C-alpha cells in the first residue's frame, strides 16, 4: 500500500515538489501522523503534529480545501517548523486534503518547494494528481496504523 504514497511522491516531484509527506488525520488523538516522507531524517514517519484549531485547520480539515502559501511569511504562522523548511530550501507550501466519499478529511498531502512555486496552474495540477490517486491513498491510509 505504501506504493500509493511513493507513486504520488514521484508524480509530485516531477512537477517540482522538493519535499513531500503524507499525514493521516487522527481525530481521536487530535493529531496528524506522518505516514510517508521524502525526507526521513528531517521528517521521519514516526512524527506527529498536534491538531490545532486555526485558519489552516478550518480550511483544510473543516472545509476540505487546499492550503497554498507561496512565501514563508504566509505559512510560518501555521508551521512551527518553518525554519527547518527554509533550511531545506523550501519557501512555499501546499497541503491538499485527502477525502473519503462522504467528504471527511482522513489525511493530507503536503508539498513544499521554492518560493512562489504553487501558481494556480501548478496547484490545480497537484490537486488533480491527488484526486486521481485518492482511491489508492484511501486504501493506504486505512492500512496505516494510528498508534
Short mmCIF file of N, CA and C in Angstrom, two decimals:
data_model
loop_
_atom_site.label_atom_id
_atom_site.label_comp_id
_atom_site.label_asym_id
_atom_site.label_seq_id
_atom_site.Cartn_x
_atom_site.Cartn_y
_atom_site.Cartn_z
N UNK A 1 0.81 -1.20 0.00
CA UNK A 1 0.00 0.00 0.00
C UNK A 1 0.85 1.27 0.00
N UNK A 2 2.06 1.18 0.56
CA UNK A 2 2.94 2.35 0.57
C UNK A 2 3.30 2.78 -0.84
N UNK A 3 3.10 1.89 -1.82
CA UNK A 3 3.36 2.26 -3.21
C UNK A 3 2.50 3.44 -3.65
N UNK A 4 1.29 3.54 -3.11
CA UNK A 4 0.42 4.67 -3.45
C UNK A 4 1.09 5.98 -3.06
N UNK A 5 1.70 6.00 -1.88
CA UNK A 5 2.39 7.20 -1.44
C UNK A 5 3.62 7.48 -2.31
N UNK A 6 4.40 6.44 -2.58
CA UNK A 6 5.62 6.59 -3.38
C UNK A 6 5.29 7.01 -4.81
N UNK A 7 4.24 6.44 -5.38
CA UNK A 7 3.85 6.80 -6.74
C UNK A 7 3.42 8.27 -6.82
N UNK A 8 2.65 8.71 -5.84
CA UNK A 8 2.23 10.12 -5.83
C UNK A 8 3.43 11.02 -5.58
N UNK A 9 4.34 10.61 -4.73
CA UNK A 9 5.56 11.37 -4.49
C UNK A 9 6.32 11.57 -5.79
N UNK A 10 6.50 10.51 -6.57
CA UNK A 10 7.22 10.62 -7.85
C UNK A 10 6.52 11.58 -8.80
N UNK A 11 5.21 11.51 -8.87
CA UNK A 11 4.46 12.40 -9.76
C UNK A 11 4.56 13.85 -9.30
N UNK A 12 4.50 14.08 -7.99
CA UNK A 12 4.62 15.43 -7.46
C UNK A 12 6.03 15.98 -7.66
N UNK A 13 7.03 15.14 -7.49
CA UNK A 13 8.41 15.57 -7.70
C UNK A 13 8.62 15.97 -9.16
N UNK A 14 7.98 15.27 -10.07
CA UNK A 14 8.10 15.61 -11.49
C UNK A 14 7.54 17.00 -11.79
N UNK A 15 6.61 17.46 -10.95
CA UNK A 15 6.06 18.81 -11.12
C UNK A 15 6.86 19.87 -10.35
N UNK A 16 7.84 19.42 -9.56
CA UNK A 16 8.70 20.37 -8.87
C UNK A 16 8.62 20.39 -7.36
N UNK A 17 7.83 19.50 -6.76
CA UNK A 17 7.79 19.45 -5.29
C UNK A 17 9.13 18.95 -4.78
N UNK A 18 9.71 19.68 -3.84
CA UNK A 18 11.02 19.32 -3.28
C UNK A 18 10.90 18.44 -2.04
N UNK A 19 9.88 18.68 -1.24
CA UNK A 19 9.66 17.91 -0.02
C UNK A 19 8.22 17.44 -0.06
N UNK A 20 8.01 16.16 0.24
CA UNK A 20 6.69 15.54 0.10
C UNK A 20 6.43 14.67 1.31
N UNK A 21 5.30 14.88 1.96
CA UNK A 21 4.88 13.99 3.04
C UNK A 21 3.39 13.72 2.91
N UNK A 22 2.95 12.63 3.52
CA UNK A 22 1.53 12.33 3.66
C UNK A 22 1.28 12.15 5.14
N UNK A 23 0.27 12.83 5.65
CA UNK A 23 -0.11 12.66 7.04
C UNK A 23 -1.52 12.08 7.12
N UNK A 24 -1.74 11.31 8.17
CA UNK A 24 -3.05 10.72 8.44
C UNK A 24 -3.67 11.50 9.59
N UNK A 25 -4.91 11.89 9.42
CA UNK A 25 -5.62 12.64 10.45
C UNK A 25 -6.17 11.65 11.48
N UNK A 26 -5.78 11.83 12.72
CA UNK A 26 -6.25 11.01 13.82
C UNK A 26 -7.10 11.90 14.73
N UNK A 27 -8.41 12.02 14.43
CA UNK A 27 -9.23 12.97 15.18
C UNK A 27 -9.39 12.62 16.65
N UNK A 28 -9.34 11.34 17.00
CA UNK A 28 -9.48 10.96 18.40
C UNK A 28 -8.30 11.44 19.24
N UNK A 29 -7.10 11.37 18.67
CA UNK A 29 -5.90 11.81 19.38
C UNK A 29 -5.60 13.28 19.12
N UNK A 30 -6.37 13.92 18.25
CA UNK A 30 -6.15 15.32 17.85
C UNK A 30 -4.74 15.51 17.30
N UNK A 31 -4.34 14.57 16.40
CA UNK A 31 -3.00 14.59 15.81
C UNK A 31 -3.06 14.31 14.32
N UNK A 32 -1.99 14.70 13.68
CA UNK A 32 -1.68 14.24 12.33
C UNK A 32 -0.44 13.36 12.47
N UNK A 33 -0.50 12.17 11.90
CA UNK A 33 0.62 11.23 11.96
C UNK A 33 1.22 11.09 10.57
N UNK A 34 2.53 11.26 10.48
CA UNK A 34 3.21 11.17 9.20
C UNK A 34 3.28 9.71 8.76
N UNK A 35 2.72 9.41 7.59
CA UNK A 35 2.69 8.04 7.06
C UNK A 35 3.72 7.83 5.96
N UNK A 36 4.17 8.92 5.35
CA UNK A 36 5.15 8.82 4.26
C UNK A 36 5.96 10.11 4.24
N UNK A 37 7.22 9.99 3.86
CA UNK A 37 8.08 11.18 3.79
C UNK A 37 9.15 11.02 2.73
N UNK A 38 9.46 12.10 2.09
CA UNK A 38 10.59 12.12 1.14
C UNK A 38 11.89 12.43 1.87
N UNK A 39 11.80 12.88 3.11
CA UNK A 39 12.97 13.30 3.90
C UNK A 39 12.93 12.60 5.27
N UNK A 40 13.29 11.31 5.32
CA UNK A 40 13.13 10.56 6.57
C UNK A 40 14.00 11.04 7.72
N UNK A 41 15.10 11.72 7.45
CA UNK A 41 15.94 12.22 8.55
C UNK A 41 15.27 13.44 9.19
N UNK A 42 14.84 14.39 8.35
CA UNK A 42 14.26 15.63 8.85
C UNK A 42 12.80 15.47 9.27
N UNK A 43 12.07 14.62 8.56
CA UNK A 43 10.64 14.41 8.81
C UNK A 43 10.34 12.91 8.83
N UNK A 44 10.73 12.21 9.90
CA UNK A 44 10.52 10.76 9.96
C UNK A 44 9.04 10.39 10.02
N UNK A 45 8.74 9.17 9.58
CA UNK A 45 7.35 8.73 9.60
C UNK A 45 6.82 8.56 11.03
N UNK A 46 7.68 8.56 12.00
CA UNK A 46 7.23 8.48 13.39
C UNK A 46 6.70 9.83 13.90
N UNK A 47 6.86 10.87 13.10
CA UNK A 47 6.50 12.21 13.55
C UNK A 47 5.00 12.46 13.60
N UNK A 48 4.62 13.34 14.52
CA UNK A 48 3.22 13.76 14.65
C UNK A 48 3.17 15.28 14.76
N UNK A 49 2.01 15.83 14.45
CA UNK A 49 1.76 17.25 14.67
C UNK A 49 0.41 17.36 15.37
N UNK A 50 0.33 18.23 16.36
CA UNK A 50 -0.96 18.39 17.04
C UNK A 50 -1.99 19.05 16.13
N UNK A 51 -3.22 18.66 16.30
CA UNK A 51 -4.33 19.29 15.59
C UNK A 51 -4.68 20.56 16.34
N UNK A 52 -4.48 21.69 15.71
CA UNK A 52 -4.74 22.98 16.33
C UNK A 52 -5.93 23.61 15.62
N UNK A 53 -6.78 24.25 16.36
CA UNK A 53 -7.92 24.96 15.77
C UNK A 53 -7.44 26.33 15.31
N UNK A 54 -7.26 26.48 14.00
CA UNK A 54 -6.80 27.74 13.42
C UNK A 54 -7.34 27.86 12.00
N UNK A 55 -6.93 28.91 11.29
CA UNK A 55 -7.42 29.11 9.93
C UNK A 55 -7.02 27.97 9.01
N UNK A 56 -5.81 27.40 9.22
CA UNK A 56 -5.37 26.27 8.40
C UNK A 56 -6.30 25.08 8.59
N UNK A 57 -6.56 24.70 9.82
CA UNK A 57 -7.40 23.52 10.07
C UNK A 57 -8.84 23.76 9.63
N UNK A 58 -9.34 24.97 9.79
CA UNK A 58 -10.70 25.27 9.33
C UNK A 58 -10.80 25.11 7.81
N UNK A 59 -9.78 25.56 7.09
CA UNK A 59 -9.77 25.47 5.63
C UNK A 59 -9.58 24.02 5.17
N UNK A 60 -8.51 23.38 5.64
CA UNK A 60 -8.12 22.07 5.12
C UNK A 60 -8.99 20.96 5.68
N UNK A 61 -9.18 20.92 6.99
CA UNK A 61 -9.94 19.85 7.61
C UNK A 61 -11.45 20.17 7.61
N UNK A 62 -11.78 21.36 8.01
CA UNK A 62 -13.19 21.73 8.10
C UNK A 62 -13.88 21.88 6.75
N UNK A 63 -13.22 22.59 5.82
CA UNK A 63 -13.83 22.84 4.52
C UNK A 63 -13.37 21.88 3.43
N UNK A 64 -12.29 21.12 3.71
CA UNK A 64 -11.77 20.18 2.71
C UNK A 64 -11.15 20.85 1.50
N UNK A 65 -10.55 22.02 1.73
CA UNK A 65 -9.92 22.77 0.64
C UNK A 65 -8.41 22.81 0.84
N UNK A 66 -7.69 22.99 -0.25
CA UNK A 66 -6.23 23.06 -0.20
C UNK A 66 -5.76 24.37 0.40
N UNK A 67 -4.65 24.29 1.10
CA UNK A 67 -3.96 25.45 1.63
C UNK A 67 -2.75 25.70 0.74
N UNK A 68 -2.59 26.94 0.28
CA UNK A 68 -1.45 27.32 -0.54
C UNK A 68 -0.83 28.57 0.06
N UNK A 69 0.48 28.52 0.28
CA UNK A 69 1.23 29.68 0.77
C UNK A 69 2.52 29.74 -0.03
N UNK A 70 2.69 30.79 -0.78
CA UNK A 70 3.84 30.89 -1.67
C UNK A 70 5.05 31.61 -1.08
N UNK A 71 4.95 31.96 0.21
CA UNK A 71 6.09 32.56 0.91
C UNK A 71 6.15 32.00 2.32
N UNK A 72 7.32 32.06 2.90
CA UNK A 72 7.47 31.61 4.29
C UNK A 72 6.56 32.43 5.21
N UNK A 73 6.49 33.72 4.97
CA UNK A 73 5.66 34.57 5.83
C UNK A 73 4.20 34.11 5.83
N UNK A 74 3.74 33.56 4.72
CA UNK A 74 2.35 33.12 4.63
C UNK A 74 2.09 31.81 5.36
N UNK A 75 3.11 30.92 5.45
CA UNK A 75 2.87 29.65 6.15
C UNK A 75 3.47 29.59 7.55
N UNK A 76 4.39 30.47 7.88
CA UNK A 76 5.04 30.43 9.19
C UNK A 76 4.07 30.45 10.38
N UNK A 77 2.97 31.21 10.33
CA UNK A 77 2.06 31.21 11.48
C UNK A 77 1.45 29.83 11.78
N UNK A 78 1.41 28.96 10.79
CA UNK A 78 0.79 27.64 10.95
C UNK A 78 1.81 26.51 11.08
N UNK A 79 3.04 26.76 10.69
CA UNK A 79 4.07 25.72 10.67
C UNK A 79 5.21 26.12 11.61
N UNK A 80 5.21 25.62 12.84
CA UNK A 80 6.27 25.99 13.78
C UNK A 80 7.65 25.54 13.31
N UNK A 81 7.71 24.63 12.36
CA UNK A 81 8.98 24.13 11.83
C UNK A 81 9.42 24.90 10.57
N UNK A 82 8.92 26.11 10.40
CA UNK A 82 9.23 26.87 9.18
C UNK A 82 10.73 27.13 8.99
N UNK A 83 11.48 27.23 10.07
CA UNK A 83 12.93 27.44 9.90
C UNK A 83 13.60 26.21 9.30
N UNK A 84 13.19 25.02 9.72
CA UNK A 84 13.71 23.80 9.12
C UNK A 84 13.29 23.70 7.66
N UNK A 85 12.04 24.04 7.38
CA UNK A 85 11.55 24.03 6.00
C UNK A 85 12.43 24.92 5.14
N UNK A 86 12.71 26.12 5.62
CA UNK A 86 13.57 27.05 4.88
C UNK A 86 14.99 26.51 4.73
N UNK A 87 15.51 25.88 5.78
CA UNK A 87 16.87 25.32 5.73
C UNK A 87 16.98 24.22 4.68
N UNK A 88 15.85 23.58 4.38
CA UNK A 88 15.83 22.54 3.35
C UNK A 88 15.61 23.12 1.95
N UNK A 89 15.62 24.44 1.85
CA UNK A 89 15.49 25.10 0.56
C UNK A 89 14.07 25.30 0.09
N UNK A 90 13.11 25.19 0.99
CA UNK A 90 11.71 25.33 0.63
C UNK A 90 11.13 26.62 1.23
N UNK A 91 10.40 27.34 0.39
CA UNK A 91 9.84 28.63 0.81
C UNK A 91 8.39 28.80 0.40
N UNK A 92 7.76 27.72 -0.04
CA UNK A 92 6.33 27.73 -0.32
C UNK A 92 5.76 26.38 0.08
N UNK A 93 4.46 26.36 0.38
CA UNK A 93 3.83 25.14 0.87
C UNK A 93 2.44 24.98 0.28
N UNK A 94 2.06 23.71 0.12
CA UNK A 94 0.70 23.38 -0.28
C UNK A 94 0.29 22.13 0.47
N UNK A 95 -0.90 22.16 1.06
CA UNK A 95 -1.46 21.00 1.75
C UNK A 95 -2.79 20.68 1.09
N UNK A 96 -2.90 19.44 0.61
CA UNK A 96 -4.10 19.02 -0.11
C UNK A 96 -4.81 17.96 0.74
N UNK A 97 -6.09 18.18 1.06
CA UNK A 97 -6.80 17.19 1.86
C UNK A 97 -7.08 15.92 1.06
N UNK A 98 -7.02 14.79 1.75
CA UNK A 98 -7.42 13.50 1.19
C UNK A 98 -8.77 13.20 1.81
N UNK A 99 -9.81 13.11 0.96
CA UNK A 99 -11.17 12.99 1.47
C UNK A 99 -11.80 11.65 1.10
N UNK A 100 -12.55 11.12 2.05
CA UNK A 100 -13.39 9.94 1.78
C UNK A 100 -14.58 10.39 0.93
N UNK A 101 -15.35 9.42 0.47
CA UNK A 101 -16.53 9.71 -0.33
C UNK A 101 -17.54 10.59 0.37
N UNK A 102 -17.60 10.51 1.70
CA UNK A 102 -18.54 11.34 2.46
C UNK A 102 -18.01 12.75 2.73
N UNK A 103 -16.80 13.04 2.21
CA UNK A 103 -16.20 14.36 2.37
C UNK A 103 -15.31 14.51 3.58
N UNK A 104 -15.27 13.52 4.47
CA UNK A 104 -14.42 13.60 5.66
C UNK A 104 -12.95 13.57 5.25
N UNK A 105 -12.17 14.45 5.84
CA UNK A 105 -10.74 14.51 5.56
C UNK A 105 -10.03 13.49 6.45
N UNK A 106 -9.33 12.55 5.80
CA UNK A 106 -8.65 11.48 6.54
C UNK A 106 -7.13 11.66 6.52
N UNK A 107 -6.65 12.63 5.75
CA UNK A 107 -5.22 12.87 5.67
C UNK A 107 -4.93 14.06 4.79
N UNK A 108 -3.64 14.35 4.67
CA UNK A 108 -3.22 15.45 3.81
C UNK A 108 -1.97 15.05 3.04
N UNK A 109 -1.87 15.59 1.83
CA UNK A 109 -0.64 15.51 1.05
C UNK A 109 0.01 16.86 1.22
N UNK A 110 1.28 16.86 1.64
CA UNK A 110 1.98 18.08 1.99
C UNK A 110 3.17 18.27 1.06
N UNK A 111 3.17 19.38 0.36
CA UNK A 111 4.18 19.66 -0.64
C UNK A 111 4.89 20.96 -0.29
N UNK A 112 6.20 20.96 -0.46
CA UNK A 112 6.99 22.17 -0.23
C UNK A 112 7.95 22.35 -1.39
N UNK A 113 8.20 23.61 -1.74
CA UNK A 113 9.09 23.88 -2.86
C UNK A 113 9.63 25.30 -2.77
N UNK A 114 10.14 25.78 -3.90
CA UNK A 114 10.70 27.13 -3.99
C UNK A 114 9.61 28.17 -3.76
N UNK A 115 10.02 29.37 -3.39
CA UNK A 115 9.08 30.47 -3.22
C UNK A 115 8.28 30.66 -4.51
N UNK A 116 7.00 30.93 -4.35
CA UNK A 116 6.08 31.21 -5.45
C UNK A 116 5.90 30.04 -6.42
N UNK A 117 6.20 28.84 -5.97
CA UNK A 117 6.08 27.65 -6.83
C UNK A 117 4.63 27.30 -7.15
N UNK A 118 3.74 27.47 -6.18
CA UNK A 118 2.38 26.97 -6.32
C UNK A 118 1.47 28.00 -6.99
N UNK A 119 1.72 28.22 -8.28
CA UNK A 119 0.83 29.07 -9.07
C UNK A 119 -0.54 28.39 -9.13
N UNK A 120 -1.54 29.09 -9.60
CA UNK A 120 -2.87 28.48 -9.69
C UNK A 120 -2.84 27.27 -10.62
N UNK A 121 -2.06 27.33 -11.70
CA UNK A 121 -1.97 26.21 -12.63
C UNK A 121 -1.29 25.00 -11.97
N UNK A 122 -0.18 25.26 -11.27
CA UNK A 122 0.52 24.15 -10.60
C UNK A 122 -0.33 23.57 -9.47
N UNK A 123 -0.99 24.43 -8.71
CA UNK A 123 -1.84 23.95 -7.62
C UNK A 123 -2.93 23.04 -8.19
N UNK A 124 -3.54 23.44 -9.30
CA UNK A 124 -4.57 22.61 -9.93
C UNK A 124 -3.99 21.28 -10.40
N UNK A 125 -2.77 21.29 -10.90
CA UNK A 125 -2.13 20.05 -11.36
C UNK A 125 -1.87 19.11 -10.18
N UNK A 126 -1.39 19.66 -9.06
CA UNK A 126 -1.17 18.83 -7.87
C UNK A 126 -2.49 18.27 -7.34
N UNK A 127 -3.52 19.10 -7.31
CA UNK A 127 -4.83 18.63 -6.85
C UNK A 127 -5.36 17.52 -7.75
N UNK A 128 -5.14 17.64 -9.06
CA UNK A 128 -5.57 16.59 -9.99
C UNK A 128 -4.84 15.28 -9.72
N UNK A 129 -3.55 15.37 -9.40
CA UNK A 129 -2.79 14.16 -9.05
C UNK A 129 -3.39 13.49 -7.82
N UNK A 130 -3.70 14.28 -6.81
CA UNK A 130 -4.27 13.73 -5.58
C UNK A 130 -5.65 13.15 -5.85
N UNK A 131 -6.47 13.85 -6.62
CA UNK A 131 -7.80 13.33 -6.95
C UNK A 131 -7.70 11.97 -7.63
N UNK A 132 -6.80 11.86 -8.59
CA UNK A 132 -6.63 10.60 -9.32
C UNK A 132 -6.13 9.49 -8.39
N UNK A 133 -5.28 9.83 -7.46
CA UNK A 133 -4.68 8.84 -6.56
C UNK A 133 -5.54 8.54 -5.34
N UNK A 134 -6.63 9.27 -5.13
CA UNK A 134 -7.40 9.14 -3.89
C UNK A 134 -7.84 7.71 -3.58
N UNK A 135 -8.36 6.92 -4.50
CA UNK A 135 -8.74 5.54 -4.11
C UNK A 135 -7.56 4.76 -3.53
N UNK A 136 -6.41 4.84 -4.15
CA UNK A 136 -5.22 4.14 -3.64
C UNK A 136 -4.74 4.75 -2.33
N UNK A 137 -4.82 6.07 -2.20
CA UNK A 137 -4.42 6.73 -0.96
C UNK A 137 -5.32 6.31 0.20
N UNK A 138 -6.62 6.20 -0.06
CA UNK A 138 -7.54 5.79 1.00
C UNK A 138 -7.25 4.37 1.46
N UNK A 139 -6.91 3.49 0.53
CA UNK A 139 -6.54 2.12 0.93
C UNK A 139 -5.27 2.14 1.75
N UNK A 140 -4.29 2.94 1.33
CA UNK A 140 -3.01 3.01 2.05
C UNK A 140 -3.20 3.59 3.44
N UNK A 141 -4.04 4.61 3.54
CA UNK A 141 -4.30 5.23 4.84
C UNK A 141 -5.02 4.24 5.76
N UNK A 142 -5.97 3.50 5.22
CA UNK A 142 -6.69 2.51 6.02
C UNK A 142 -5.75 1.44 6.56
N UNK A 143 -4.67 1.18 5.84
CA UNK A 143 -3.70 0.16 6.26
C UNK A 143 -2.61 0.74 7.17
N UNK A 144 -2.65 2.04 7.42
CA UNK A 144 -1.63 2.71 8.23
C UNK A 144 -2.05 2.70 9.70
N UNK A 145 -1.25 2.09 10.57
CA UNK A 145 -1.61 2.11 12.00
C UNK A 145 -1.54 3.52 12.56
N UNK A 146 -2.49 3.85 13.42
CA UNK A 146 -2.52 5.18 14.02
C UNK A 146 -1.71 5.24 15.32
N UNK A 147 -1.29 4.13 15.85
CA UNK A 147 -0.54 4.17 17.11
C UNK A 147 0.95 4.10 16.86
#
